[in-house]
mmCIF file of C-alpha atoms in Angstrom:
data_model
loop_
_atom_site.group_PDB
_atom_site.id
_atom_site.type_symbol
_atom_site.label_atom_id
_atom_site.label_comp_id
_atom_site.label_asym_id
_atom_site.label_seq_id
_atom_site.Cartn_x
_atom_site.Cartn_y
_atom_site.Cartn_z
ATOM 1 C CA MET G 1 3.396 23.969 8.473
ATOM 2 C CA GLN G 2 4.276 21.666 10.602
ATOM 3 C CA GLU G 3 6.776 22.585 13.658
ATOM 4 C CA THR G 4 6.862 19.958 15.634
ATOM 5 C CA PHE G 5 7.534 16.140 16.161
ATOM 6 C CA GLU G 6 4.336 15.447 17.073
ATOM 7 C CA GLN G 7 2.807 17.941 14.849
ATOM 8 C CA ILE G 8 3.955 15.117 11.519
ATOM 9 C CA ALA G 9 3.716 12.071 13.631
ATOM 10 C CA ASP G 10 -0.376 13.171 13.169
ATOM 11 C CA ASP G 11 0.123 14.554 9.471
ATOM 12 C CA ILE G 12 1.661 11.641 8.569
ATOM 13 C CA ALA G 13 -1.300 8.947 9.902
ATOM 14 C CA ASN G 14 -4.089 11.565 9.079
ATOM 15 C CA ARG G 15 -2.345 11.310 5.262
ATOM 16 C CA LEU G 16 -2.347 7.527 5.671
ATOM 17 C CA GLU G 17 -6.061 7.325 7.478
ATOM 18 C CA GLU G 18 -6.921 9.683 3.898
ATOM 19 C CA ALA G 19 -4.719 7.896 1.437
ATOM 20 C CA ALA G 20 -6.731 4.635 2.718
ATOM 21 C CA SER G 21 -10.483 5.062 2.594
ATOM 22 C CA SER G 22 -9.982 7.820 -0.527
ATOM 23 C CA ARG G 23 -9.304 6.495 -3.806
ATOM 24 C CA HIS G 24 -8.665 10.626 -4.717
ATOM 25 C CA SER G 25 -5.941 11.276 -2.381
ATOM 26 C CA PRO G 26 -2.346 11.997 -4.211
ATOM 27 C CA MET G 27 -1.008 8.951 -1.810
ATOM 28 C CA HIS G 28 -3.770 6.425 -2.496
ATOM 29 C CA THR G 29 -1.480 4.567 -4.631
ATOM 30 C CA PRO G 30 1.784 4.637 -3.468
ATOM 31 C CA VAL G 31 5.564 2.806 -5.061
ATOM 32 C CA VAL G 32 5.630 -0.486 -2.743
ATOM 33 C CA ALA G 33 9.433 -1.662 -3.072
ATOM 34 C CA THR G 34 10.686 -5.230 -1.905
ATOM 35 C CA ALA G 35 14.064 -6.421 -0.733
ATOM 36 C CA ASP G 36 15.227 -7.500 -4.370
ATOM 37 C CA ALA G 37 15.122 -3.609 -5.263
ATOM 38 C CA ASP G 38 11.495 -4.660 -7.679
ATOM 39 C CA ALA G 39 9.694 -1.743 -7.027
ATOM 40 C CA ARG G 40 5.531 -1.192 -7.876
ATOM 41 C CA VAL G 41 2.625 1.517 -7.872
ATOM 42 C CA MET G 42 0.021 -0.646 -5.173
ATOM 43 C CA VAL G 43 -3.876 0.961 -4.128
ATOM 44 C CA LEU G 44 -3.370 1.046 0.185
ATOM 45 C CA ARG G 45 -6.222 -0.294 1.927
ATOM 46 C CA ALA G 46 -6.445 0.472 4.986
ATOM 47 C CA PHE G 47 -3.775 2.286 7.476
ATOM 48 C CA ASP G 48 -3.961 0.908 11.113
ATOM 49 C CA ARG G 49 -2.426 3.830 12.733
ATOM 50 C CA ALA G 50 -2.511 2.470 16.592
ATOM 51 C CA THR G 51 -0.117 -0.666 15.408
ATOM 52 C CA ASP G 52 1.293 1.772 12.254
ATOM 53 C CA THR G 53 0.697 -0.727 9.765
ATOM 54 C CA LEU G 54 -0.628 -0.747 6.156
ATOM 55 C CA ARG G 55 -2.795 -2.977 4.042
ATOM 56 C CA PHE G 56 -2.672 -3.621 0.414
ATOM 57 C CA HIS G 57 -3.791 -6.810 -0.829
ATOM 58 C CA THR G 58 -2.139 -9.214 -3.974
ATOM 59 C CA ASP G 59 -2.232 -12.363 -5.379
ATOM 60 C CA ALA G 60 0.011 -14.535 -2.681
ATOM 61 C CA ARG G 61 1.517 -16.166 -6.738
ATOM 62 C CA SER G 62 2.817 -13.318 -6.635
ATOM 63 C CA PRO G 63 7.425 -12.991 -6.598
ATOM 64 C CA LYS G 64 6.917 -10.110 -4.138
ATOM 65 C CA CYS G 65 4.892 -12.408 -1.258
ATOM 66 C CA SER G 66 8.023 -15.056 -1.948
ATOM 67 C CA VAL G 67 10.603 -12.310 -1.289
ATOM 68 C CA ILE G 68 8.455 -10.455 1.389
ATOM 69 C CA GLY G 69 7.191 -14.462 3.672
ATOM 70 C CA ASP G 70 6.510 -14.169 6.374
ATOM 71 C CA GLY G 71 8.798 -10.986 7.620
ATOM 72 C CA ALA G 72 11.359 -8.479 5.625
ATOM 73 C CA PRO G 73 12.041 -4.886 4.590
ATOM 74 C CA VAL G 74 9.801 -2.876 2.467
ATOM 75 C CA GLY G 75 9.211 0.822 1.633
ATOM 76 C CA VAL G 76 6.865 2.922 0.581
ATOM 77 C CA LEU G 77 6.647 5.917 -1.291
ATOM 78 C CA LEU G 78 3.432 7.893 -1.187
ATOM 79 C CA TYR G 79 3.937 11.607 -2.891
ATOM 80 C CA ASP G 80 0.955 14.578 -2.471
ATOM 81 C CA LYS G 81 1.732 16.879 -5.959
ATOM 82 C CA GLU G 82 -0.297 19.648 -4.142
ATOM 83 C CA ALA G 83 0.997 19.552 -0.835
ATOM 84 C CA LYS G 84 4.408 19.172 -1.789
ATOM 85 C CA ILE G 85 4.630 16.372 0.713
ATOM 86 C CA GLN G 86 6.664 13.628 -0.002
ATOM 87 C CA LEU G 87 6.849 9.860 2.864
ATOM 88 C CA ARG G 88 9.185 7.539 2.590
ATOM 89 C CA CYS G 89 8.065 4.929 4.308
ATOM 90 C CA ARG G 90 10.908 1.651 6.118
ATOM 91 C CA GLY G 91 9.313 -0.896 7.247
ATOM 92 C CA THR G 92 8.711 -4.685 7.689
ATOM 93 C CA GLY G 93 6.048 -6.590 5.218
ATOM 94 C CA ARG G 94 4.844 -9.811 5.707
ATOM 95 C CA ILE G 95 2.348 -12.087 3.803
ATOM 96 C CA GLU G 96 -0.790 -13.259 5.146
ATOM 97 C CA ARG G 97 -3.043 -15.575 3.262
ATOM 98 C CA ASP G 98 -5.346 -17.020 5.543
ATOM 99 C CA GLY G 99 -6.784 -15.384 8.917
ATOM 100 C CA PRO G 100 -9.224 -13.100 10.327
ATOM 101 C CA ILE G 101 -7.041 -9.953 8.466
ATOM 102 C CA ALA G 102 -7.425 -11.851 4.598
ATOM 103 C CA ASP G 103 -10.624 -13.259 5.038
ATOM 104 C CA ALA G 104 -12.037 -9.814 5.779
ATOM 105 C CA ALA G 105 -10.552 -7.805 3.464
ATOM 106 C CA TRP G 106 -11.370 -10.269 0.920
ATOM 107 C CA GLU G 107 -14.916 -10.429 1.745
ATOM 108 C CA ALA G 108 -14.743 -6.987 2.076
ATOM 109 C CA SER G 109 -13.863 -6.583 -1.782
ATOM 110 C CA THR G 110 -16.689 -6.813 -4.434
ATOM 111 C CA ASN G 111 -17.127 -9.584 -7.023
ATOM 112 C CA PHE G 112 -15.801 -7.457 -9.704
ATOM 113 C CA ALA G 113 -11.985 -6.573 -7.846
ATOM 114 C CA ARG G 114 -11.755 -11.039 -6.983
ATOM 115 C CA ARG G 115 -11.961 -11.405 -10.342
ATOM 116 C CA CYS G 116 -8.807 -10.556 -10.740
ATOM 117 C CA TYR G 117 -7.506 -13.817 -9.119
ATOM 118 C CA LEU G 118 -9.330 -15.896 -11.028
ATOM 119 C CA GLY G 119 -6.090 -15.663 -14.002
ATOM 120 C CA ASP G 120 -2.667 -16.750 -14.368
ATOM 121 C CA GLY G 121 -0.294 -16.143 -11.603
ATOM 122 C CA PRO G 122 1.506 -12.129 -12.747
ATOM 123 C CA GLY G 123 4.408 -12.264 -14.795
ATOM 124 C CA THR G 124 2.968 -15.619 -16.589
ATOM 125 C CA GLN G 125 4.292 -15.518 -20.329
ATOM 126 C CA SER G 126 1.388 -14.578 -22.880
ATOM 127 C CA ASP G 127 1.970 -14.825 -26.671
ATOM 128 C CA GLU G 128 0.145 -12.197 -27.389
ATOM 129 C CA PRO G 129 -1.234 -8.881 -24.969
ATOM 130 C CA SER G 130 -3.711 -10.390 -21.716
ATOM 131 C CA SER G 131 -4.845 -9.471 -18.633
ATOM 132 C CA GLY G 132 -5.048 -13.396 -17.575
ATOM 133 C CA LEU G 133 -7.897 -14.060 -17.211
ATOM 134 C CA PRO G 134 -10.616 -16.672 -18.115
ATOM 135 C CA ASP G 135 -12.320 -15.366 -21.651
ATOM 136 C CA TRP G 136 -15.670 -16.764 -19.828
ATOM 137 C CA ILE G 137 -14.736 -13.256 -17.011
ATOM 138 C CA GLU G 138 -13.256 -10.652 -19.346
ATOM 139 C CA GLY G 139 -15.240 -7.441 -18.576
ATOM 140 C CA GLN G 140 -18.150 -9.707 -16.922
ATOM 141 C CA GLN G 141 -19.997 -9.032 -13.478
ATOM 142 C CA PRO G 142 -18.496 -12.174 -11.487
ATOM 143 C CA THR G 143 -20.654 -13.982 -8.785
ATOM 144 C CA ASN G 144 -20.267 -15.508 -5.052
ATOM 145 C CA ASP G 145 -20.144 -18.888 -6.920
ATOM 146 C CA GLN G 146 -17.888 -17.932 -9.609
ATOM 147 C CA VAL G 147 -15.103 -16.122 -7.472
ATOM 148 C CA ALA G 148 -15.356 -18.328 -4.595
ATOM 149 C CA PRO G 149 -12.477 -20.388 -6.426
ATOM 150 C CA ALA G 150 -9.412 -16.844 -6.789
ATOM 151 C CA ARG G 151 -9.531 -16.816 -2.354
ATOM 152 C CA GLU G 152 -6.934 -19.581 -2.903
ATOM 153 C CA HIS G 153 -5.009 -16.686 -4.811
ATOM 154 C CA PHE G 154 -5.776 -13.180 -2.258
ATOM 155 C CA ALA G 155 -3.369 -12.232 -0.458
ATOM 156 C CA VAL G 156 -2.844 -9.240 1.893
ATOM 157 C CA LEU G 157 0.492 -7.717 2.319
ATOM 158 C CA LEU G 158 1.021 -5.467 5.644
ATOM 159 C CA VAL G 159 3.649 -3.593 6.541
ATOM 160 C CA THR G 160 4.635 -2.096 9.941
ATOM 161 C CA LEU G 161 6.826 1.106 9.654
ATOM 162 C CA ALA G 162 9.646 1.319 11.720
ATOM 163 C CA GLU G 163 10.303 4.553 10.470
ATOM 164 C CA VAL G 164 9.031 7.361 8.229
ATOM 165 C CA ASP G 165 10.888 10.293 6.013
ATOM 166 C CA TRP G 166 8.809 13.419 6.024
ATOM 167 C CA PHE G 167 9.779 15.888 3.631
ATOM 168 C CA PHE G 168 7.960 18.895 2.637
ATOM 169 C CA LEU G 169 9.126 20.741 -0.246
ATOM 170 C CA SER G 170 8.707 24.812 -0.064
ATOM 171 C CA ASN G 171 10.082 28.068 -2.180
ATOM 172 C CA ASP G 172 11.271 28.987 1.365
ATOM 173 C CA GLY G 173 13.865 26.395 2.841
ATOM 174 C CA HIS G 174 12.564 22.866 2.157
ATOM 175 C CA ARG G 175 11.824 20.892 5.369
ATOM 176 C CA ARG G 176 12.827 17.482 5.896
ATOM 177 C CA ALA G 177 12.138 15.274 9.580
ATOM 178 C CA VAL G 178 12.054 11.563 10.581
ATOM 179 C CA ILE G 179 9.789 10.436 13.171
ATOM 180 C CA ASN G 180 10.748 6.357 14.716
ATOM 181 C CA MET G 181 7.283 5.662 14.538
ATOM 182 C CA ASN G 182 8.413 2.547 17.599
ATOM 183 C CA SER G 183 8.438 5.352 20.046
ATOM 184 C CA GLY G 184 7.661 8.923 18.117
ATOM 185 C CA VAL G 185 10.924 9.428 18.281
ATOM 186 C CA GLY G 186 11.713 12.920 15.511
ATOM 187 C CA ARG G 187 14.849 14.234 13.991
ATOM 188 C CA TRP G 188 15.655 16.571 11.860
ATOM 189 C CA ILE G 189 18.040 16.410 9.157
ATOM 190 C CA THR G 190 19.162 18.735 5.518
ATOM 191 C CA PRO G 191 16.431 17.136 2.660
#
């Protein structure tokens, strides 16, 4: 168990880095909540330790993009059942459709992942179950030319963390600390 705030802050950063880099990490698909009390599971794509920023990919037509815009509160909940550690992250989210971060994220994506942005926007009503993808691309690996039009719908959600509530479950007694990510200052609180 971590006993100092410095150890806890390091544990948080290590867990977020692993979650972003390993699809097998139990924290790879956290719950992301927006200010309109909507929550969804998203894939954590990157964590920048220097800026305490999480990166997710999203469809620019998604309602959450309007809610978040250039800056709004965002919560991110991650849990590792085996380690018995929960991270409740609070920060400011922003949507970037263009620029070096969004461009690099698009370039690093596979064409199979990019094809998700070819279809109807999230929440589009359908008369039958549908992926929203055009019929011609269902189950297919598209070419660069075929996915090029999808770039206009691709965006990244960046969440700069303000604080992380670190919660360790234990039969010997739970432990809980809140770390201010800007200052590194922590405080113990009861579970």
